C-alpha atoms as a printed R data frame, in Angstrom:
    type eleno elety resid chain resno       x       y       z
1   ATOM     1    CA   MET     A     1 101.235  87.709 106.541
2   ATOM     2    CA   GLN     A     2 104.359  89.390 105.496
3   ATOM     3    CA   VAL     A     3 105.908  92.480 107.136
4   ATOM     4    CA   HIS     A     4 107.957  94.857 105.268
5   ATOM     5    CA   GLY     A     5 109.955  97.122 107.711
6   ATOM     6    CA   TYR     A     6 112.821  99.293 107.156
7   ATOM     7    CA   PRO     A     7 114.289 102.449 108.879
8   ATOM     8    CA   TYR     A     8 113.370 105.925 107.898
9   ATOM     9    CA   SER     A     9 115.393 107.455 110.689
10  ATOM    10    CA   GLU     A    10 117.312 106.599 113.812
11  ATOM    11    CA   THR     A    11 114.154 106.066 115.779
12  ATOM    12    CA   GLY     A    12 111.587 104.994 113.418
13  ATOM    13    CA   SER     A    13 110.786 102.521 110.520
14  ATOM    14    CA   THR     A    14 107.901 101.758 108.333
15  ATOM    15    CA   PHE     A    15 105.845  98.543 109.191
16  ATOM    16    CA   THR     A    16 103.783  97.472 106.272
17  ATOM    17    CA   VAL     A    17 101.740  94.320 106.391
18  ATOM    18    CA   GLU     A    18 100.711  92.250 103.163
19  ATOM    19    CA   ILE     A    19  98.180  89.626 103.674
20  ATOM    20    CA   HIS     A    20  96.059  87.476 101.257
21  ATOM    21    CA   GLU     A    21  92.335  88.305 101.522
22  ATOM    22    CA   ASP     A    22  91.486  84.858 103.087
23  ATOM    23    CA   ALA     A    23  93.916  85.267 105.901
24  ATOM    24    CA   TRP     A    24  92.977  88.973 106.252
25  ATOM    25    CA   ARG     A    25  89.206  87.748 106.844
26  ATOM    26    CA   ARG     A    26  90.438  85.037 109.331
27  ATOM    27    CA   ALA     A    27  92.273  87.443 111.244
28  ATOM    28    CA   GLY     A    28  89.233  89.817 111.777
29  ATOM    29    CA   PHE     A    29  90.361  92.609 109.500
30  ATOM    30    CA   ASP     A    30  87.323  92.624 107.545
31  ATOM    31    CA   ALA     A    31  85.447  94.038 110.600
32  ATOM    32    CA   THR     A    32  86.802  97.499 109.445
33  ATOM    33    CA   GLY     A    33  88.856  97.010 106.375
34  ATOM    34    CA   THR     A    34  85.922  97.998 104.066
35  ATOM    35    CA   LEU     A    35  85.179 101.301 105.880
36  ATOM    36    CA   ASP     A    36  85.425 104.253 103.602
37  ATOM    37    CA   LEU     A    37  87.852 106.270 105.676
38  ATOM    38    CA   PRO     A    38  88.579 109.895 104.730
39  ATOM    39    CA   PRO     A    39  92.273 110.813 103.948
40  ATOM    40    CA   GLY     A    40  94.306 111.244 107.199
41  ATOM    41    CA   VAL     A    41  92.003 108.844 109.316
42  ATOM    42    CA   SER     A    42  93.468 105.577 110.302
43  ATOM    43    CA   ASP     A    43  91.755 102.392 110.927
44  ATOM    44    CA   GLU     A    44  92.669 102.219 114.584
45  ATOM    45    CA   GLN     A    45  91.046  98.676 115.352
46  ATOM    46    CA   ALA     A    46  93.077  97.260 112.714
47  ATOM    47    CA   VAL     A    47  96.278  98.964 113.937
48  ATOM    48    CA   ALA     A    48  95.356  97.566 117.279
49  ATOM    49    CA   ARG     A    49  94.941  94.158 115.937
50  ATOM    50    CA   ILE     A    50  98.343  94.353 114.304
51  ATOM    51    CA   ARG     A    51  99.888  95.257 117.403
52  ATOM    52    CA   GLU     A    52  98.408  92.216 119.069
53  ATOM    53    CA   ILE     A    53  99.464  89.714 116.181
54  ATOM    54    CA   PHE     A    54 103.117  91.096 116.003
55  ATOM    55    CA   ALA     A    55 103.512  91.738 119.550
56  ATOM    56    CA   ASP     A    56 106.289  89.005 119.842
57  ATOM    57    CA   GLU     A    57 108.084  90.548 116.669
58  ATOM    58    CA   LEU     A    58 107.795  94.053 118.041
59  ATOM    59    CA   ASP     A    59 109.462  93.154 121.189
60  ATOM    60    CA   GLY     A    60 107.963  96.234 123.137
61  ATOM    61    CA   HIS     A    61 108.310  98.486 120.206
62  ATOM    62    CA   GLN     A    62 105.178 100.931 119.467
63  ATOM    63    CA   VAL     A    63 103.304 100.846 116.156
64  ATOM    64    CA   PHE     A    64 101.983 104.282 115.271
65  ATOM    65    CA   ALA     A    65  99.069 104.934 112.863
66  ATOM    66    CA   ASN     A    66  99.701 107.533 109.942
67  ATOM    67    CA   ASN     A    67  96.778 107.178 107.502
68  ATOM    68    CA   SER     A    68  96.861 103.590 108.062
69  ATOM    69    CA   LYS     A    69  94.277 101.599 106.333
70  ATOM    70    CA   TRP     A    70  93.895  98.468 104.206
71  ATOM    71    CA   LEU     A    71  94.469  98.686 100.437
72  ATOM    72    CA   ASN     A    72  93.538  96.216  97.985
73  ATOM    73    CA   PHE     A    73  95.629  95.937  94.902
74  ATOM    74    CA   THR     A    74  94.636  94.345  91.544
75  ATOM    75    CA   THR     A    75  96.163  91.192  90.572
76  ATOM    76    CA   VAL     A    76  97.184  91.327  86.769
77  ATOM    77    CA   ARG     A    77  97.881  88.121  84.910
78  ATOM    78    CA   ASN     A    78  99.225  87.699  81.455
79  ATOM    79    CA   GLU     A    79  99.874  84.683  79.336
80  ATOM    80    CA   ARG     A    80 103.203  86.360  77.965
81  ATOM    81    CA   TRP     A    81 105.408  89.025  79.596
82  ATOM    82    CA   LEU     A    82 106.993  89.774  76.340
83  ATOM    83    CA   ASP     A    83 106.324  90.989  72.822
84  ATOM    84    CA   GLY     A    84 108.982  91.067  70.135
85  ATOM    85    CA   ASN     A    85 111.722  92.750  71.865
86  ATOM    86    CA   LEU     A    86 109.785  94.348  74.655
87  ATOM    87    CA   VAL     A    87 109.608  92.431  77.973
88  ATOM    88    CA   LEU     A    88 107.910  93.690  81.272
89  ATOM    89    CA   LEU     A    89 110.074  93.425  84.307
90  ATOM    90    CA   SER     A    90 110.358  94.749  87.810
91  ATOM    91    CA   ASP     A    91 107.053  96.362  89.160
92  ATOM    92    CA   ALA     A    92 105.349  96.174  85.759
93  ATOM    93    CA   ALA     A    93 105.645  92.267  86.049
94  ATOM    94    CA   GLN     A    94 105.430  91.644  89.687
95  ATOM    95    CA   PRO     A    95 104.268  94.597  91.505
96  ATOM    96    CA   ALA     A    96 104.965  95.002  95.151
97  ATOM    97    CA   HIS     A    97 103.723  97.301  97.719
98  ATOM    98    CA   PHE     A    98 104.904 100.767  96.806
99  ATOM    99    CA   LEU     A    99 106.299 101.490 100.189
100 ATOM   100    CA   ILE     A   100 109.041  98.887 100.204
101 ATOM   101    CA   GLY     A   101 110.930 100.321  97.402
102 ATOM   102    CA   SER     A   102 111.927  97.150  95.743
103 ATOM   103    CA   GLY     A   103 111.498  98.234  92.201
104 ATOM   104    CA   THR     A   104 115.137  98.384  91.416
105 ATOM   105    CA   LYS     A   105 115.865  94.872  93.175
106 ATOM   106    CA   LEU     A   106 113.042  93.238  91.195
107 ATOM   107    CA   ALA     A   107 114.303  94.797  87.918
108 ATOM   108    CA   MET     A   108 117.863  93.590  88.524
109 ATOM   109    CA   GLY     A   109 116.683  90.117  89.476
110 ATOM   110    CA   ASP     A   110 114.464  89.886  86.349
111 ATOM   111    CA   ALA     A   111 117.232  91.165  84.134
112 ATOM   112    CA   LEU     A   112 119.623  88.516  85.518
113 ATOM   113    CA   ALA     A   113 117.062  85.772  85.061
114 ATOM   114    CA   LEU     A   114 116.478  86.901  81.403
115 ATOM   115    CA   ALA     A   115 120.275  87.093  80.526
116 ATOM   116    CA   ALA     A   116 120.541  83.523  81.913
């Protein structure tokens, strides 16, 4: 499991969890993770499990649900990431969860690697 956390105010931070499907199932998230929850409804059982798993890291801090549910992103694989003078970089080449805002960081790292 990988957590992406960053502050959005003086008193609150995001807490986004990425997990491979195998580990997701082993952790028991498949019990509710396939429910078709309407917009605005959180998977409260999964949020409770996250609180349990990350209790030490949270060190007494609360996890609040806000339209919290599992999303499954498609993995795209290409044999080549370039065509002539065009190259895919950043989110186009290695998408990360949209909440972590790493597109620019990924683009700069890709551009540096490309230049090297």
